[in-house]
C-alpha cells in the first residue's frame, strides 16, 4: 500500500486526557468544579478538554447495565462464524441491532465475538435460535449464557488517578438506596435510552426530551445509579491510549473453585470482564493488553494464580466495531451510537 492511501494515525491521548478520562470513570457525572478540585485543575479547562475529547470520539460517557439490571435480564457471549470474506459486512449489519452491545473481530477459531442482551430468557432463546442464524453471511452461531458476573467492563480503570483522588471522586456519586427490585417501567427505559448518546447530558435536556421536570430526571437517575441498576462508564479510544488490543480466554474450572477463580481474575488490573458461563468452558475472562506479546505473560500469570484452571481456548482481538452501544472506527474512536434499548423488539423474531 502506498503512503498516499494510508490512513494517518490520529493523535494519541496524552497524560492530561487520560487523567480526566480516569476521573470520569470514577465519577461519570461529577461537575467540572468537583473534578477541578480533585485534579487541581481549572474547571473551564477541564470542560474544554472534555469537549475536544468527546467531539473527536476519543472518549465518551455511556450507560451500562448495573448488577441489579444484569440479574433481571439475560446475557450471552456469542461466537459467530462467517462466510469467507464476509466478517466485516456481517459485523456492520449486526452492529445496528441494539441487542448486540459489543462486537469484536478476533483471531481464533471463530470470526466475531459479541455480547448479547435481551429482556428475558425467552427473548434470548428466540434471538439465538431464530434471528441471529438467519443473518446473511452467518454460517454458525455458538452461544454461552452468563450465569454469574465477577467483573464487568464498567469496572476497568486506566490507573492514572492516585488513591486519594479516586476516593474523593467516589464521594461525589449518588448514595446507595434500599429499593425493592421491580420490573422496569417506561420512564426508566426512556431515561437509559436518553443517556446513550451522552451520559453527561444535562438534566434539563433530558427533561425536555422526556417531557418531565429536571428535578424528576435527577431523582429518577439518582435512584437508578444509587441502586446500581444502572452504571455510567467512561470509555476511551483504547488503541490511542496505549491499549491497542485485548484477548478472550475461555477457561474450564472445577465448579467448587469457580467463585474463587472469578474473584481472583477480577482483581487483575488488565481484566475488563470475568463471568461464569453455562457450558463446559465455564469461565470467560477478557483482558486489555498493551501488545499482543503481553498475552503470553498474562497467561503465565493466570496459571500461577489458578493452577487448577485449564485454558481451553484463547482469541486475540483484532478490531472492535462496537462497544457498549458505541460504533467504533479502526482506531477505536466513537463515530455513532445505537441506543441501549434491549427492550426494543426490533431484531427479534416474533
Short mmCIF file of C-alpha atoms in Angstrom, two decimals:
data_model
loop_
_atom_site.label_atom_id
_atom_site.label_comp_id
_atom_site.label_asym_id
_atom_site.label_seq_id
_atom_site.Cartn_x
_atom_site.Cartn_y
_atom_site.Cartn_z
CA UNK A 1 0.00 0.00 0.00
CA UNK A 2 1.38 3.39 -0.92
CA UNK A 3 1.81 6.09 1.65
CA UNK A 4 -0.72 8.19 -0.25
CA UNK A 5 -3.52 5.74 0.59
CA UNK A 6 -2.50 5.03 4.17
CA UNK A 7 -4.79 6.38 6.88
CA UNK A 8 -2.76 8.74 9.08
CA UNK A 9 -2.55 7.82 12.74
CA UNK A 10 -4.77 10.10 14.86
CA UNK A 11 -3.46 11.97 17.86
CA UNK A 12 -2.66 9.93 20.97
CA UNK A 13 -4.38 10.70 24.26
CA UNK A 14 -1.87 12.49 26.48
CA UNK A 15 -1.49 12.21 30.25
CA UNK A 16 -3.94 15.02 30.98
CA UNK A 17 -6.51 13.39 28.68
CA UNK A 18 -6.11 10.07 30.44
CA UNK A 19 -6.28 11.71 33.87
CA UNK A 20 -9.60 13.34 33.00
CA UNK A 21 -10.98 10.13 31.49
CA UNK A 22 -9.91 8.17 34.57
CA UNK A 23 -11.62 10.75 36.79
CA UNK A 24 -14.83 10.32 34.79
CA UNK A 25 -14.55 6.56 35.17
CA UNK A 26 -14.68 7.11 38.92
CA UNK A 27 -17.40 9.79 38.83
CA UNK A 28 -19.04 10.00 35.38
CA UNK A 29 -21.44 12.85 36.22
CA UNK A 30 -19.28 14.87 38.59
CA UNK A 31 -19.39 18.60 37.91
CA UNK A 32 -16.40 20.34 36.39
CA UNK A 33 -15.93 22.18 39.68
CA UNK A 34 -15.85 18.90 41.63
CA UNK A 35 -13.41 17.40 39.14
CA UNK A 36 -11.27 20.53 39.20
CA UNK A 37 -10.91 20.45 42.99
CA UNK A 38 -9.79 16.83 43.00
CA UNK A 39 -7.45 17.10 39.99
CA UNK A 40 -6.09 20.52 40.92
CA UNK A 41 -7.07 21.99 37.55
CA UNK A 42 -9.30 24.78 36.32
CA UNK A 43 -12.92 23.72 35.75
CA UNK A 44 -13.19 25.64 32.47
CA UNK A 45 -10.03 23.99 31.17
CA UNK A 46 -11.38 20.55 32.04
CA UNK A 47 -14.68 21.30 30.32
CA UNK A 48 -12.89 22.41 27.16
CA UNK A 49 -10.65 19.36 27.22
CA UNK A 50 -13.66 17.08 27.51
CA UNK A 51 -15.42 18.91 24.68
CA UNK A 52 -12.40 18.18 22.46
CA UNK A 53 -12.15 14.54 23.52
CA UNK A 54 -15.85 13.78 23.13
CA UNK A 55 -16.15 15.83 19.95
CA UNK A 56 -13.41 13.78 18.29
CA UNK A 57 -14.75 10.48 19.59
CA UNK A 58 -11.66 9.94 21.72
CA UNK A 59 -13.61 9.48 24.95
CA UNK A 60 -17.26 9.28 25.93
CA UNK A 61 -19.60 8.53 28.82
CA UNK A 62 -22.34 5.99 28.23
CA UNK A 63 -24.84 3.97 30.31
CA UNK A 64 -24.29 0.31 31.11
CA UNK A 65 -26.42 -2.27 32.84
CA UNK A 66 -25.62 -2.48 36.53
CA UNK A 67 -25.74 -5.56 38.77
CA UNK A 68 -29.43 -5.11 39.55
CA UNK A 69 -30.45 -4.96 35.91
CA UNK A 70 -27.99 -7.65 34.81
CA UNK A 71 -29.72 -10.18 37.03
CA UNK A 72 -33.16 -9.18 35.75
CA UNK A 73 -32.24 -9.54 32.09
CA UNK A 74 -30.47 -12.21 30.05
CA UNK A 75 -26.91 -12.00 28.71
CA UNK A 76 -24.95 -14.28 26.41
CA UNK A 77 -21.48 -14.36 24.88
CA UNK A 78 -21.71 -15.35 21.23
CA UNK A 79 -19.12 -16.80 18.85
CA UNK A 80 -20.06 -16.12 15.22
CA UNK A 81 -18.59 -17.98 12.25
CA UNK A 82 -18.96 -16.07 8.96
CA UNK A 83 -18.72 -16.93 5.29
CA UNK A 84 -15.19 -16.28 3.97
CA UNK A 85 -14.62 -12.56 3.42
CA UNK A 86 -17.96 -11.52 4.92
CA UNK A 87 -17.00 -10.79 8.55
CA UNK A 88 -16.76 -7.00 8.05
CA UNK A 89 -20.19 -6.80 6.40
CA UNK A 90 -21.78 -9.12 8.96
CA UNK A 91 -20.35 -7.04 11.79
CA UNK A 92 -21.62 -3.81 10.21
CA UNK A 93 -25.14 -5.25 9.91
CA UNK A 94 -25.21 -6.73 13.40
CA UNK A 95 -23.83 -3.51 14.92
CA UNK A 96 -27.15 -1.81 14.11
CA UNK A 97 -29.01 -4.19 16.43
CA UNK A 98 -29.46 -2.86 19.99
CA UNK A 99 -29.36 -6.36 21.44
CA UNK A 100 -25.70 -6.85 20.50
CA UNK A 101 -23.95 -4.31 22.71
CA UNK A 102 -20.37 -5.26 21.83
CA UNK A 103 -18.87 -6.79 18.67
CA UNK A 104 -15.22 -7.68 18.08
CA UNK A 105 -13.21 -9.24 15.23
CA UNK A 106 -10.97 -11.91 16.68
CA UNK A 107 -8.06 -14.09 15.59
CA UNK A 108 -9.03 -17.55 16.73
CA UNK A 109 -11.40 -20.41 15.97
CA UNK A 110 -14.28 -18.07 15.05
CA UNK A 111 -14.62 -14.68 13.33
CA UNK A 112 -16.70 -12.43 15.58
CA UNK A 113 -17.30 -12.25 19.30
CA UNK A 114 -20.45 -10.47 20.50
CA UNK A 115 -22.22 -9.76 23.77
CA UNK A 116 -25.99 -10.12 23.51
CA UNK A 117 -28.61 -8.74 25.89
CA UNK A 118 -32.36 -9.35 25.91
CA UNK A 119 -35.08 -8.59 28.48
CA UNK A 120 -35.63 -12.24 29.40
CA UNK A 121 -34.66 -15.85 28.75
CA UNK A 122 -37.43 -16.46 26.20
CA UNK A 123 -36.33 -13.49 24.10
CA UNK A 124 -32.71 -14.63 24.23
CA UNK A 125 -33.65 -18.14 23.12
CA UNK A 126 -35.65 -16.70 20.23
CA UNK A 127 -32.82 -14.40 19.21
CA UNK A 128 -30.06 -17.02 19.30
CA UNK A 129 -32.07 -19.84 17.72
CA UNK A 130 -34.03 -17.94 15.08
CA UNK A 131 -33.00 -14.36 14.35
CA UNK A 132 -29.20 -14.34 14.57
CA UNK A 133 -28.54 -17.50 12.50
CA UNK A 134 -30.66 -16.05 9.66
CA UNK A 135 -28.35 -13.05 9.29
CA UNK A 136 -26.82 -13.06 5.81
CA UNK A 137 -23.19 -14.18 5.93
CA UNK A 138 -23.53 -16.04 9.24
CA UNK A 139 -22.54 -19.72 8.95
CA UNK A 140 -22.73 -20.84 12.55
CA UNK A 141 -23.51 -19.41 15.98
CA UNK A 142 -22.25 -20.78 19.28
CA UNK A 143 -23.62 -19.17 22.42
CA UNK A 144 -22.78 -19.22 26.13
CA UNK A 145 -25.30 -17.94 28.67
CA UNK A 146 -23.88 -15.90 31.53
CA UNK A 147 -24.75 -17.34 34.92
CA UNK A 148 -22.74 -15.02 37.17
CA UNK A 149 -20.72 -11.82 36.84
CA UNK A 150 -17.47 -11.37 38.73
CA UNK A 151 -16.36 -8.22 36.91
CA UNK A 152 -17.79 -6.09 34.10
CA UNK A 153 -16.18 -3.69 31.64
CA UNK A 154 -17.59 -0.77 33.61
CA UNK A 155 -15.16 -1.56 36.44
CA UNK A 156 -11.99 -1.37 34.35
CA UNK A 157 -9.80 1.66 35.09
CA UNK A 158 -6.98 3.44 33.29
CA UNK A 159 -4.98 3.56 36.54
CA UNK A 160 -3.84 7.19 36.28
CA UNK A 161 -5.54 8.57 39.41
CA UNK A 162 -3.91 8.15 42.80
CA UNK A 163 -5.88 6.59 45.66
CA UNK A 164 -6.66 9.95 47.29
CA UNK A 165 -8.15 11.30 44.08
CA UNK A 166 -10.15 8.13 43.49
CA UNK A 167 -11.64 8.21 47.00
CA UNK A 168 -12.53 11.90 46.71
CA UNK A 169 -14.32 11.35 43.40
CA UNK A 170 -16.24 8.34 44.66
CA UNK A 171 -17.75 10.57 47.36
CA UNK A 172 -19.45 12.65 44.64
CA UNK A 173 -21.54 9.70 43.42
CA UNK A 174 -25.18 9.07 44.45
CA UNK A 175 -25.63 7.24 47.73
CA UNK A 176 -26.92 3.63 47.53
CA UNK A 177 -30.64 3.31 48.18
CA UNK A 178 -32.69 0.41 49.51
CA UNK A 179 -35.47 -0.06 46.99
CA UNK A 180 -37.11 -3.37 46.24
CA UNK A 181 -36.37 -4.66 42.73
CA UNK A 182 -39.33 -4.25 40.37
CA UNK A 183 -39.98 -4.63 36.67
CA UNK A 184 -38.73 -1.73 34.62
CA UNK A 185 -41.20 0.98 33.74
CA UNK A 186 -41.40 3.08 30.60
CA UNK A 187 -39.65 6.08 32.13
CA UNK A 188 -36.67 4.01 33.21
CA UNK A 189 -36.25 2.64 29.71
CA UNK A 190 -36.63 6.12 28.22
CA UNK A 191 -34.06 7.55 30.62
CA UNK A 192 -31.49 4.88 29.74
CA UNK A 193 -32.03 5.48 26.02
CA UNK A 194 -31.72 9.25 26.51
CA UNK A 195 -28.32 8.78 28.19
CA UNK A 196 -26.98 6.56 25.38
CA UNK A 197 -25.63 9.38 23.23
CA UNK A 198 -24.11 11.29 26.13
CA UNK A 199 -24.02 10.01 29.69
CA UNK A 200 -23.22 13.54 30.90
CA UNK A 201 -26.23 15.14 29.20
CA UNK A 202 -27.80 17.85 31.37
CA UNK A 203 -30.89 17.14 33.43
CA UNK A 204 -32.68 19.98 31.65
CA UNK A 205 -32.01 18.46 28.23
CA UNK A 206 -33.27 15.04 29.32
CA UNK A 207 -36.32 16.67 30.89
CA UNK A 208 -37.16 18.43 27.64
CA UNK A 209 -36.83 15.18 25.70
CA UNK A 210 -38.97 13.17 28.12
CA UNK A 211 -41.50 15.86 28.97
CA UNK A 212 -40.84 15.93 32.73
CA UNK A 213 -39.13 18.31 35.14
CA UNK A 214 -35.33 18.39 35.62
CA UNK A 215 -35.88 17.56 39.29
CA UNK A 216 -37.80 14.42 38.30
CA UNK A 217 -34.98 13.39 35.98
CA UNK A 218 -32.37 13.93 38.69
CA UNK A 219 -34.37 11.96 41.27
CA UNK A 220 -35.02 9.05 38.93
CA UNK A 221 -31.44 8.89 37.68
CA UNK A 222 -30.02 9.03 41.20
CA UNK A 223 -32.33 6.16 42.13
CA UNK A 224 -31.06 4.01 39.24
CA UNK A 225 -27.42 4.86 39.93
CA UNK A 226 -27.74 4.59 43.70
CA UNK A 227 -29.30 1.12 43.42
CA UNK A 228 -26.63 0.14 40.87
CA UNK A 229 -29.38 -0.92 38.49
CA UNK A 230 -27.64 1.40 36.04
CA UNK A 231 -23.98 2.32 35.73
CA UNK A 232 -22.31 5.10 33.80
CA UNK A 233 -18.92 4.34 32.29
CA UNK A 234 -16.27 6.43 30.59
CA UNK A 235 -14.61 4.71 27.64
CA UNK A 236 -11.68 5.85 25.55
CA UNK A 237 -10.26 5.03 22.14
CA UNK A 238 -8.05 2.32 23.59
CA UNK A 239 -5.59 1.99 20.67
CA UNK A 240 -4.82 5.71 21.14
CA UNK A 241 -4.48 5.33 24.90
CA UNK A 242 -1.77 2.69 24.89
CA UNK A 243 -4.08 -0.36 24.93
CA UNK A 244 -4.22 -1.39 21.24
CA UNK A 245 -5.52 -4.92 21.69
CA UNK A 246 -7.11 -7.40 24.02
CA UNK A 247 -7.81 -11.09 24.37
CA UNK A 248 -10.52 -13.52 25.39
CA UNK A 249 -9.64 -16.62 27.39
CA UNK A 250 -12.13 -19.46 27.84
CA UNK A 251 -11.40 -21.48 30.98
CA UNK A 252 -12.52 -24.78 32.39
CA UNK A 253 -12.59 -24.51 36.17
CA UNK A 254 -13.83 -27.06 38.76
CA UNK A 255 -17.28 -25.91 39.85
CA UNK A 256 -16.27 -25.81 43.51
CA UNK A 257 -13.43 -23.35 42.63
CA UNK A 258 -15.43 -21.16 40.24
CA UNK A 259 -16.19 -18.38 42.73
CA UNK A 260 -12.57 -18.24 43.86
CA UNK A 261 -11.29 -18.16 40.29
CA UNK A 262 -13.70 -15.44 39.22
CA UNK A 263 -12.82 -13.15 42.10
CA UNK A 264 -9.09 -13.74 41.65
CA UNK A 265 -9.17 -12.90 37.93
CA UNK A 266 -11.48 -9.95 38.53
CA UNK A 267 -8.79 -8.33 40.69
CA UNK A 268 -6.15 -8.33 37.92
CA UNK A 269 -5.71 -4.78 36.54
CA UNK A 270 -5.79 -5.98 32.93
CA UNK A 271 -9.12 -7.77 33.38
CA UNK A 272 -12.04 -6.00 31.74
CA UNK A 273 -14.67 -8.61 32.44
CA UNK A 274 -14.97 -12.02 34.03
CA UNK A 275 -18.11 -14.13 34.04
CA UNK A 276 -19.27 -17.67 34.76
CA UNK A 277 -20.89 -19.47 31.83
CA UNK A 278 -23.37 -22.27 31.30
CA UNK A 279 -21.13 -24.55 29.20
CA UNK A 280 -18.19 -26.89 29.78
CA UNK A 281 -15.83 -23.93 29.42
CA UNK A 282 -17.45 -22.27 32.40
CA UNK A 283 -15.44 -19.07 32.82
CA UNK A 284 -14.61 -16.31 30.34
CA UNK A 285 -12.12 -13.57 31.10
CA UNK A 286 -11.47 -10.65 28.74
CA UNK A 287 -8.32 -8.61 29.13
CA UNK A 288 -6.92 -5.38 27.72
CA UNK A 289 -3.29 -5.52 26.64
CA UNK A 290 -0.50 -3.12 25.69
CA UNK A 291 0.65 -5.54 22.97
CA UNK A 292 -0.07 -8.98 21.55
CA UNK A 293 3.19 -10.20 23.12
CA UNK A 294 1.77 -9.42 26.57
CA UNK A 295 -0.79 -12.22 26.22
CA UNK A 296 1.83 -14.88 26.94
CA UNK A 297 2.96 -13.21 30.16
CA UNK A 298 -0.65 -12.71 31.23
CA UNK A 299 -1.45 -16.38 30.62
CA UNK A 300 1.55 -17.36 32.74
CA UNK A 301 0.30 -15.07 35.49
CA UNK A 302 -3.14 -16.69 35.24
CA UNK A 303 -1.72 -20.22 35.52
CA UNK A 304 0.33 -19.29 38.57
CA UNK A 305 -2.71 -17.77 40.28
CA UNK A 306 -5.09 -20.56 39.24
CA UNK A 307 -3.11 -23.80 38.71
CA UNK A 308 -6.36 -25.78 38.64
CA UNK A 309 -7.80 -23.80 35.68
CA UNK A 310 -7.43 -25.11 32.15
CA UNK A 311 -7.21 -22.55 29.33
CA UNK A 312 -9.49 -24.25 26.79
CA UNK A 313 -9.25 -21.56 24.10
CA UNK A 314 -7.93 -18.06 23.57
CA UNK A 315 -8.51 -15.38 20.95
CA UNK A 316 -6.80 -12.06 20.26
CA UNK A 317 -8.99 -9.05 19.45
CA UNK A 318 -8.10 -7.71 16.02
CA UNK A 319 -10.54 -4.82 15.99
CA UNK A 320 -13.58 -3.66 17.89
CA UNK A 321 -16.56 -2.43 15.86
CA UNK A 322 -18.95 -1.79 18.75
CA UNK A 323 -18.51 -1.18 22.46
CA UNK A 324 -21.47 -0.85 24.82
CA UNK A 325 -23.60 0.63 22.03
CA UNK A 326 -20.95 2.93 20.52
CA UNK A 327 -19.81 2.28 16.95
CA UNK A 328 -16.02 2.44 16.65
CA UNK A 329 -13.62 3.10 13.80
CA UNK A 330 -10.32 1.30 13.22
CA UNK A 331 -8.61 3.47 15.88
CA UNK A 332 -11.28 2.81 18.49
CA UNK A 333 -12.91 6.25 18.16
CA UNK A 334 -16.67 6.54 18.59
CA UNK A 335 -18.42 7.66 15.40
CA UNK A 336 -22.02 6.78 16.21
CA UNK A 337 -24.35 5.28 18.80
CA UNK A 338 -27.01 2.58 18.81
CA UNK A 339 -29.11 3.45 21.90
CA UNK A 340 -29.02 0.98 24.77
CA UNK A 341 -32.57 -0.29 24.27
CA UNK A 342 -32.51 -4.04 24.77
CA UNK A 343 -36.29 -3.96 25.30
CA UNK A 344 -36.97 -2.93 21.69
CA UNK A 345 -38.49 -5.82 19.70
CA UNK A 346 -36.61 -4.90 16.51
CA UNK A 347 -34.19 -7.67 15.50
CA UNK A 348 -36.10 -10.34 17.44
CA UNK A 349 -38.23 -12.92 15.71
CA UNK A 350 -41.90 -12.63 16.55
#
